[in-house]
Amino acid sequence: MRYEPLLWIENLQGWYGESHILHGVNLAVPRGQTIAILGRNGVGKTTTLRGIVGLLTRTTGSIRMNGKELIGMPRHRIAYTGIGYVPEERGIYASLSVQENLDLLPKISNRGMSLERIFDLFPNLKERRRAAGGTLSGGEQQMLSIARVLRAGPELLVLDEPTEGLSPVVVQQIGRVLKALKQDGLTMLLVEQNFHFARHLADHFYLMEEGRVVDDFPAYHLEARLETVSSLIGV
Amino acid sequence: MIFGVPLVALASQLVIGLFNGAFYALLSLGLGVIFGLLRVVNFTHGAFYTVGAFAAFLLTTRAGFSFWACLLMAPAIVALLAAVLERALLRKLYGLDALYGLLLTFGIALLIEGTLQLFFGVAGQPYQVPAILSGTSNLGFMFLPHYRAFAIGISLLICLLTWLVIEYTSLGAKLRAATENSRLLEVFGVNVPLLLTCTYAFGGALAGFAGVVAAPVFQVSPLMGANLIIVVFAVVIIGGLGSITGAIVSGLMLGTLEALAKVYWPPSANLVPFAIMAVVLFLRPRGLFGKGE
Ligand SMILES: Nc1ncnc2c1ncn2[C@@H]1O[C@H](COP(=O)(O)OP(=O)(O)OP(=O)(O)O)[C@@H](O)[C@H]1O
Ligand SMILES: [Mg+2]
């Protein structure tokens, strides 16, 4: 099944408790590509990613990763289908040191990145390896959040607004890292408000509105679509 | 003489204080680890201690196992009991108000203690000190019973090992991470439900271990844990809920202070833990070592 996308979401409905947030998300992430989800605040981008990794109260529809159905799978098994999740809130464990955060995740494949390569990509983390996670700056936390899932060896990197609230220098640094990973062939699903950041990375775009995917197009149609996109997400 | 008390009397009381403190430490350590991860105030803890003592008593008197074998087997039995309780009952209450867990564990404690009373009555049963530890050494300034020295030593060793595992191993890092944000840890591929079962079982095993160590000194009786656990809750509150260091340090401290109170003002001894708890709650509600939320 070479032609089945790595991740394939069909008619995903999602709930937080009683509130019905996702009303039918369809999207495909082909192997080796970077997919970006765009959309205004509160349309359900984060909720879609949380649905993928099993963090919603309830989901229906279908999420197939590497040919395996994720809906109904115990939450701790999901990572082993090849998913590395970088949450919007970064999820750094404040009481663990940087090194402990880096060593925390179980290896989900033998593609896990070596510490050497990690410190190559993120030199700041090397200097701070003994510091407690809670003392890191926003940029350092974001780097650590990306670095530690890379250690586990995912096939698909799921990133929720990796540049949110960071200085231009750090945004550039993270951009360089993601480009390098893309060149290595890593597949990525990216939620990003920073449109200019996303357009340098993504091969394909999805637009969301009110819990639904309303449009999608390849990167080379972006110029032609710029006006619709701008009106939809307000860039 | 120190403040009008002979050194011998003071030193012997201090040994008794440390001995009691070692139990407080073992029990509050287990309570603290369980609360940190499961967010359950485990009222079954005293019953686990009792079950540990009874398991040792039965294994020795009915099946002829030595004290040393019981030291391993009784905690294993309590761990198994705890694991079953967690899987079958406690698990259903995660995510609900902490009150439910408290009521359930309290109910289980009553059930266990009631069942033991049914079979053994309320009277205490004696348990022999192992022969090799039955002597006493004259240290010049006091007589040191070997068994008490052994009990203090091994309890502290277990506390220290637990602390090392939690602070310095990758398993410990997972435990600490799960205490902070267990849902995300699950997303990363850690089997958190299993971790919770193991933690509850381990906390139970610590209590069971304390029960075995206590058996030769205190009488083995169905209510031995119920009497102790109230003080242990005071210890946990003084140390700070969820603090490992706090549990160990305040356990030993409280045992010692209780012993000193017995020497200098005997009527106050039983009140000391609660008086200290009140002062700590007033000045530092999070406990001496608590980090706060
Ligand atoms: N834990 C929650 N419980 C209930 N409702 C929630 C929860 N988190 C988010 N929501 C709601 O779900 C909707 C979608 O939120 P979501 O976080 O997915 O938006 P988003 O597209 O990621 O927005 P942003 O760009 O601000 O991150 C919003 O209306 C939000 O109020
Ligand atoms: Mg979001």
XYZ file of C-alpha atoms and ligand atoms in Angstrom:
560
model
C 0.000 0.000 0.000
C 2.672 2.524 -0.978
C 0.062 4.985 -2.199
C -1.902 5.214 1.050
C -0.915 8.450 2.803
C 1.047 8.091 6.040
C -1.799 9.785 7.928
C -5.333 9.780 6.645
C -8.203 11.454 8.457
C -11.779 10.964 7.322
C -14.827 12.779 8.685
C -13.279 13.335 12.103
C -15.765 14.552 14.714
C -14.409 15.538 18.103
C -15.717 16.489 21.528
C -14.340 18.117 24.680
C -16.765 16.782 27.270
C -20.177 17.753 25.963
C -19.016 20.389 23.504
C -18.867 19.234 19.928
C -15.845 21.015 18.376
C -14.824 19.100 15.246
C -17.554 18.670 12.640
C -15.873 16.708 9.907
C -12.146 17.057 9.311
C -10.748 15.349 6.215
C -7.066 15.455 5.445
C -4.212 13.370 4.150
C -0.518 13.600 4.959
C 1.538 11.812 2.288
C 4.903 10.362 3.230
C 7.788 12.824 3.108
C 5.551 15.874 2.765
C 4.890 18.797 5.053
C 1.241 19.704 5.487
C 0.126 22.962 7.074
C -3.264 23.632 8.626
C -4.277 27.286 8.554
C -7.260 28.963 10.145
C -8.363 31.683 12.508
C -8.194 31.445 16.308
C -10.554 28.882 17.748
C -11.494 27.043 14.531
C -10.260 23.713 15.884
C -6.677 23.326 14.654
C -5.298 22.327 18.042
C -8.359 20.183 18.638
C -7.668 18.296 15.411
C -4.114 17.509 16.536
C -5.339 16.512 20.003
C -7.866 14.246 18.326
C -5.050 12.517 16.456
C -3.058 11.766 19.605
C -6.104 10.701 21.624
C -6.514 13.692 23.932
C -10.197 14.421 23.268
C -13.051 13.074 25.358
C -14.579 11.406 22.302
C -13.869 11.135 18.578
C -15.674 9.464 15.696
C -14.743 8.979 12.060
C -11.410 7.535 11.082
C -7.756 8.374 11.695
C -5.418 5.947 9.960
C -1.706 6.157 10.669
C 0.585 3.762 8.828
C -2.492 1.689 8.025
C -3.617 1.429 11.666
C -6.836 2.927 13.030
C -6.097 5.295 15.919
C -9.656 5.855 17.114
C -10.273 3.460 19.970
C -6.576 2.645 20.377
C -5.284 3.019 23.982
C -3.596 6.406 24.242
C -0.174 5.005 25.134
C -0.101 2.831 21.978
C -0.646 5.724 19.558
C 2.957 6.979 19.603
C 4.124 3.552 18.454
C 2.359 3.988 15.105
C 5.089 6.585 14.470
C 3.701 9.874 15.780
C 5.786 12.499 17.580
C 3.635 15.208 19.165
C 4.854 18.747 19.906
C 1.955 20.369 21.772
C 0.934 24.021 21.599
C 1.737 24.494 25.307
C 5.085 22.693 24.712
C 4.549 20.333 27.623
C 8.022 20.617 29.141
C 8.218 18.840 32.489
C 9.232 21.648 34.817
C 10.649 19.471 37.603
C 12.750 17.359 35.219
C 16.103 18.575 33.948
C 16.628 19.236 30.246
C 18.558 15.978 30.004
C 15.753 14.056 31.744
C 13.200 15.597 29.395
C 15.351 14.489 26.471
C 15.615 10.927 27.787
C 11.992 10.683 28.890
C 10.241 9.327 25.818
C 10.285 5.611 25.032
C 11.972 4.822 21.713
C 9.214 4.133 19.210
C 11.579 3.069 16.400
C 15.285 2.746 15.694
C 15.248 6.066 13.833
C 15.654 7.940 17.125
C 18.063 10.842 16.786
C 21.361 10.664 18.672
C 22.111 13.196 21.398
C 25.019 14.433 19.271
C 22.769 15.318 16.374
C 20.238 16.895 18.770
C 22.890 19.139 20.302
C 24.114 19.910 16.807
C 20.669 21.169 15.834
C 20.011 22.885 19.180
C 23.302 24.043 20.703
C 21.457 26.001 23.422
C 20.102 22.780 24.877
C 23.595 21.401 25.346
C 24.588 24.321 27.547
C 21.378 24.027 29.534
C 21.238 20.255 29.897
C 21.412 20.315 33.689
C 18.893 23.128 34.110
C 15.375 22.324 35.290
C 12.802 22.377 32.480
C 10.847 25.010 34.360
C 13.689 27.531 34.113
C 13.946 27.542 30.302
C 12.962 30.485 28.132
C 10.054 30.097 25.708
C 12.415 29.471 22.797
C 14.434 26.886 24.691
C 11.237 25.120 25.747
C 10.074 24.926 22.148
C 13.435 23.515 21.035
C 13.364 20.956 23.843
C 9.812 20.002 22.967
C 10.849 19.282 19.378
C 14.167 17.702 20.336
C 12.749 15.174 22.756
C 10.238 13.710 20.288
C 12.976 13.454 17.674
C 14.900 11.290 20.153
C 11.994 8.822 20.135
C 12.211 8.318 16.363
C 8.826 9.328 14.892
C 7.875 9.038 11.227
C 5.400 11.888 11.485
C 6.120 15.061 13.425
C 2.924 16.799 14.592
C 3.688 20.429 15.469
C 1.226 22.876 17.007
C 2.299 26.498 16.413
C 6.028 25.985 16.967
C 6.761 29.698 16.505
C 4.043 31.142 18.740
C 5.351 33.923 20.957
C 9.021 33.500 19.987
C 11.552 36.118 18.926
C 12.452 36.391 15.202
C 15.904 34.902 15.830
C 14.456 31.799 17.475
C 11.764 31.500 14.800
C 14.546 31.470 12.191
C 16.465 28.833 14.096
C 13.434 26.579 14.370
C 12.710 27.174 10.689
C 16.217 25.988 9.789
C 15.825 22.864 11.892
C 12.464 21.947 10.366
C 13.879 22.505 6.862
C 16.755 20.168 7.636
C 14.351 17.540 8.966
C 12.214 17.885 5.857
C 15.292 17.352 3.705
C 15.992 14.190 5.669
C 12.576 12.984 4.564
C 10.629 13.421 7.803
C 6.868 13.858 7.317
C 5.299 16.805 9.134
C 1.838 18.042 10.037
C 2.077 21.662 11.055
C -0.459 24.050 12.564
C 0.782 27.589 12.142
C -0.621 31.106 12.545
C 2.612 32.556 11.194
C 1.730 32.258 7.537
C 5.114 33.445 6.311
C 6.797 30.734 8.319
C 4.449 28.056 6.981
C 4.778 29.021 3.330
C 8.510 28.296 3.343
C 7.948 24.784 4.616
C 4.633 23.364 3.512
C 3.939 21.332 0.371
C 0.205 21.448 0.835
C -2.240 23.628 2.778
C -5.536 22.910 4.497
C -7.891 25.678 5.585
C -10.174 25.215 8.586
C -13.280 27.059 9.643
C -15.622 26.232 12.509
C -14.387 22.715 13.103
C -14.250 21.719 9.426
C -11.700 21.610 6.645
C -13.147 23.988 4.061
C -10.424 24.049 1.414
C -7.052 22.627 0.501
C -4.519 23.262 -2.229
C -0.879 22.526 -3.068
C 1.840 25.061 -2.308
C 2.263 26.030 -5.983
C -1.338 27.335 -6.032
C -0.643 29.570 -3.084
C 0.034 32.742 -5.121
C -3.270 32.373 -6.936
C -5.125 31.711 -3.671
C -3.452 34.413 -1.633
C -6.517 36.617 -1.567
C -8.950 33.936 -0.334
C -6.425 32.760 2.213
C -5.845 36.283 3.466
C -9.532 36.975 3.854
C -9.979 33.687 5.695
C -7.131 33.892 8.166
C -6.442 37.610 8.064
C -2.749 37.912 7.178
C 22.146 14.483 82.943
C 20.608 16.643 80.214
C 18.033 19.136 81.438
C 17.517 16.953 84.453
C 17.104 13.690 82.531
C 19.698 10.907 82.788
C 21.552 10.327 79.526
C 20.643 6.630 79.519
C 16.936 7.367 79.663
C 17.205 10.056 77.031
C 19.250 7.878 74.665
C 16.875 4.932 74.978
C 13.888 7.155 74.325
C 15.637 8.571 71.255
C 16.135 5.060 69.889
C 12.436 4.362 70.432
C 11.674 7.677 68.750
C 13.782 6.849 65.713
C 12.239 3.392 65.627
C 8.720 4.848 65.502
C 9.939 7.521 63.117
C 11.205 4.860 60.724
C 7.660 3.463 60.505
C 6.221 6.909 60.011
C 8.742 7.472 57.225
C 8.000 4.176 55.437
C 4.259 4.699 55.649
C 4.167 8.371 54.755
C 6.577 7.749 51.881
C 4.123 5.259 50.371
C 1.167 7.548 51.012
C 3.050 10.438 49.443
C 4.071 8.545 46.311
C 0.510 7.281 45.853
C -1.008 10.705 46.380
C 1.502 12.373 44.060
C 0.668 10.121 41.143
C -2.870 8.867 41.682
C -4.245 11.885 43.559
C -5.821 9.444 45.979
C -5.619 9.927 49.747
C -5.105 6.256 50.506
C -6.994 5.440 53.681
C -6.316 1.746 53.038
C -2.678 2.360 53.924
C -3.033 1.426 57.585
C -4.813 -1.775 56.573
C -1.948 -2.620 54.190
C 0.419 -2.312 57.151
C -1.825 -4.615 59.174
C -2.074 -7.119 56.329
C 1.730 -7.125 56.069
C 2.038 -7.974 59.757
C -0.659 -10.664 59.568
C 0.859 -12.167 56.443
C 4.166 -12.506 58.296
C 2.414 -13.907 61.366
C 0.523 -16.536 59.337
C 3.442 -17.428 57.089
C 5.599 -18.057 60.146
C 3.146 -19.715 62.552
C 1.179 -21.776 59.997
C 3.727 -22.435 57.254
C 7.019 -22.212 59.098
C 8.629 -19.492 56.995
C 11.436 -17.519 58.629
C 11.236 -13.830 59.466
C 13.656 -13.159 56.603
C 11.471 -14.909 54.061
C 8.472 -12.971 55.382
C 10.361 -9.728 54.888
C 10.115 -10.423 51.141
C 6.916 -12.448 50.898
C 4.563 -10.300 52.987
C 5.224 -7.064 51.031
C 4.754 -9.047 47.812
C 1.375 -10.289 49.044
C 0.297 -6.765 49.986
C 1.510 -5.476 46.606
C -0.614 -8.067 44.861
C -3.653 -7.160 46.958
C -3.089 -3.473 46.217
C -2.687 -4.110 42.486
C -5.970 -6.018 42.372
C -7.776 -3.268 44.297
C -6.397 -0.612 41.973
C -7.343 -2.482 38.797
C -10.773 -3.541 40.006
C -11.984 -0.516 41.978
C -9.759 2.508 42.397
C -9.176 2.905 38.657
C -12.869 3.619 38.108
C -12.630 6.755 40.233
C -9.771 8.581 38.496
C -10.895 11.925 37.195
C -13.679 12.188 39.770
C -13.535 14.303 42.906
C -10.802 13.117 45.318
C -13.508 12.514 47.904
C -14.628 9.352 46.087
C -11.176 7.795 46.306
C -10.969 8.707 49.964
C -14.340 7.116 50.753
C -13.554 3.984 48.748
C -10.167 3.420 50.364
C -11.644 4.104 53.799
C -14.349 1.524 53.103
C -11.801 -1.050 51.952
C -9.782 -0.464 55.133
C -12.862 -1.124 57.283
C -13.598 -4.244 55.271
C -10.071 -5.624 55.665
C -9.850 -4.800 59.363
C -13.338 -6.191 60.014
C -12.500 -9.438 58.258
C -9.301 -9.835 60.283
C -11.240 -9.198 63.514
C -13.731 -11.868 62.530
C -10.978 -14.473 62.316
C -8.497 -13.306 64.944
C -10.446 -11.173 67.417
C -9.066 -7.863 68.651
C -6.419 -9.307 70.950
C -2.799 -8.979 69.795
C -0.779 -12.018 68.733
C 2.911 -12.234 69.613
C 5.558 -12.644 66.907
C 9.075 -13.779 67.766
C 12.066 -11.551 67.222
C 14.452 -13.545 64.997
C 17.023 -15.222 67.262
C 20.032 -13.565 65.657
C 18.642 -10.118 66.492
C 17.305 -10.850 69.965
C 20.273 -9.538 71.945
C 21.186 -6.154 73.348
C 24.475 -4.280 73.244
C 25.842 -2.164 76.052
C 27.133 1.007 74.407
C 28.360 2.432 77.700
C 25.811 5.212 77.825
C 22.829 2.992 76.955
C 21.587 -0.493 76.101
C 20.788 -0.857 72.405
C 18.356 -3.653 71.481
C 19.685 -5.208 68.281
C 16.296 -5.651 66.706
C 15.436 -1.962 67.056
C 18.756 -0.956 65.518
C 18.115 -3.369 62.668
C 14.573 -2.054 62.135
C 15.744 1.563 62.000
C 18.598 0.679 59.654
C 16.625 -1.377 57.177
C 13.696 1.047 57.089
C 15.986 3.951 56.368
C 17.769 1.893 53.735
C 14.468 1.187 51.971
C 13.509 4.872 52.166
C 16.888 5.877 50.767
C 16.659 3.371 47.898
C 13.159 4.573 47.032
C 14.364 8.148 47.028
C 17.348 7.286 44.801
C 15.121 5.470 42.316
C 12.685 8.367 42.131
C 15.343 11.060 41.820
C 18.000 9.386 39.689
C 16.605 6.674 37.409
C 14.661 6.865 34.180
C 11.756 5.086 35.868
C 11.831 7.789 38.537
C 11.854 10.482 35.848
C 8.727 8.907 34.337
C 7.056 8.888 37.749
C 7.864 12.543 38.295
C 6.708 13.422 34.795
C 3.451 11.515 35.320
C 2.906 13.474 38.528
C 3.119 16.691 36.490
C 1.168 15.752 33.350
C 0.254 12.122 32.887
C -1.958 12.535 29.808
C 0.873 13.962 27.750
C 3.217 11.256 29.000
C 0.738 8.693 27.706
C 0.725 10.412 24.313
C 4.502 9.955 24.290
C 4.012 6.198 24.608
C 4.386 5.560 28.339
C 1.910 3.016 29.697
C 0.584 5.269 32.440
C -2.256 2.959 33.581
C 0.364 0.293 34.309
C 2.549 2.870 36.040
C -0.381 3.778 38.309
C -1.041 0.150 39.222
C 2.641 -0.412 39.987
C 2.856 2.741 42.063
C -0.151 1.780 44.163
C 1.237 -1.727 44.574
C 4.653 -0.357 45.527
C 3.163 2.036 48.096
C 1.234 -0.916 49.516
C 4.397 -3.021 49.606
C 6.183 -0.334 51.638
C 3.322 -0.397 54.153
C 3.372 -4.209 54.194
C 7.126 -4.131 54.785
C 6.629 -1.777 57.727
C 4.024 -4.221 59.036
C 6.482 -7.132 59.004
C 9.188 -5.073 60.702
C 6.662 -3.957 63.322
C 5.342 -7.461 64.055
C 8.083 -8.571 66.512
C 7.837 -5.382 68.566
C 4.157 -4.489 68.569
C 1.479 -7.118 68.864
C -0.025 -8.300 65.614
C -3.627 -7.133 65.809
C -6.364 -6.136 63.355
C -6.350 -2.522 64.495
C -2.585 -1.936 64.663
C -2.674 0.009 61.372
C -5.766 2.025 62.167
C -4.078 3.411 65.281
C -0.871 4.278 63.477
C -2.265 5.747 60.284
C -3.783 8.809 61.926
C -0.339 9.932 63.066
C 1.050 9.122 59.615
C -1.454 11.482 58.018
C -0.188 14.191 60.344
C 3.353 13.333 59.170
C 2.326 13.636 55.528
C 0.723 17.010 56.126
C 3.755 18.280 58.049
C 6.169 17.096 55.331
C 4.045 18.385 52.484
C 1.702 16.242 50.393
C 3.565 14.543 47.579
C 7.058 15.432 48.805
C 9.329 12.400 49.052
C 12.015 14.101 51.113
C 9.335 15.668 53.261
C 7.801 12.286 54.065
C 11.105 10.762 55.143
C 12.478 13.723 57.084
C 9.274 14.624 58.868
C 8.620 10.970 59.714
C 11.921 10.674 61.551
C 11.587 14.113 63.069
C 8.141 13.415 64.435
C 9.154 10.081 65.934
C 12.061 11.782 67.678
C 10.031 14.730 68.948
C 7.375 12.369 70.250
C 10.051 10.472 72.168
C 11.506 13.671 73.615
C 8.025 14.713 74.684
C 7.691 11.393 76.512
C 10.830 12.135 78.469
C 10.197 15.742 79.343
C 6.428 15.975 79.555
C 4.824 12.545 79.149
C 1.160 13.621 78.978
C 1.893 15.675 75.856
C 3.459 12.859 73.821
C 0.284 11.810 72.026
C -0.547 15.378 71.178
C 2.841 16.308 69.744
C 2.193 15.193 66.131
C -1.077 17.063 65.946
C 0.216 20.166 67.698
C 3.087 20.312 65.186
C 0.662 19.692 62.353
C -1.501 22.596 63.506
C 1.491 24.926 63.722
C 2.760 23.866 60.287
C -0.677 24.227 58.725
C -0.935 27.688 60.220
C 2.510 28.942 59.157
C 3.083 26.928 55.973
C -0.071 25.257 54.688
C 1.841 23.422 51.949
C 3.959 21.605 54.546
C 7.660 21.939 55.300
C 8.797 20.514 51.949
C 5.675 21.079 49.831
C 6.109 22.900 46.552
C 2.526 24.086 46.257
C 0.305 24.100 43.232
N -10.338 21.955 26.871
C -11.374 22.484 26.183
N -12.650 22.272 26.595
C -13.685 22.789 25.904
N -13.576 23.525 24.811
C -12.340 23.767 24.340
C -11.179 23.261 25.017
N -10.084 23.674 24.326
C -10.560 24.390 23.286
N -11.901 24.450 23.290
C -12.735 25.122 22.301
O -12.588 24.449 21.071
C -12.574 25.371 19.997
C -11.377 25.120 19.136
O -10.217 25.380 19.892
P -8.757 25.087 19.355
O -7.831 25.224 20.507
O -8.740 23.812 18.618
O -8.541 26.283 18.355
P -7.278 26.627 17.472
O -7.726 26.587 16.047
O -6.119 25.796 17.826
O -7.046 28.135 17.874
P -5.696 28.934 18.204
O -5.203 29.445 16.899
O -6.147 30.026 19.093
O -4.734 28.007 18.853
C -12.613 26.763 20.613
O -13.916 27.257 20.481
C -12.282 26.544 22.052
O -12.985 27.443 22.856
Mg -4.357 26.128 18.790
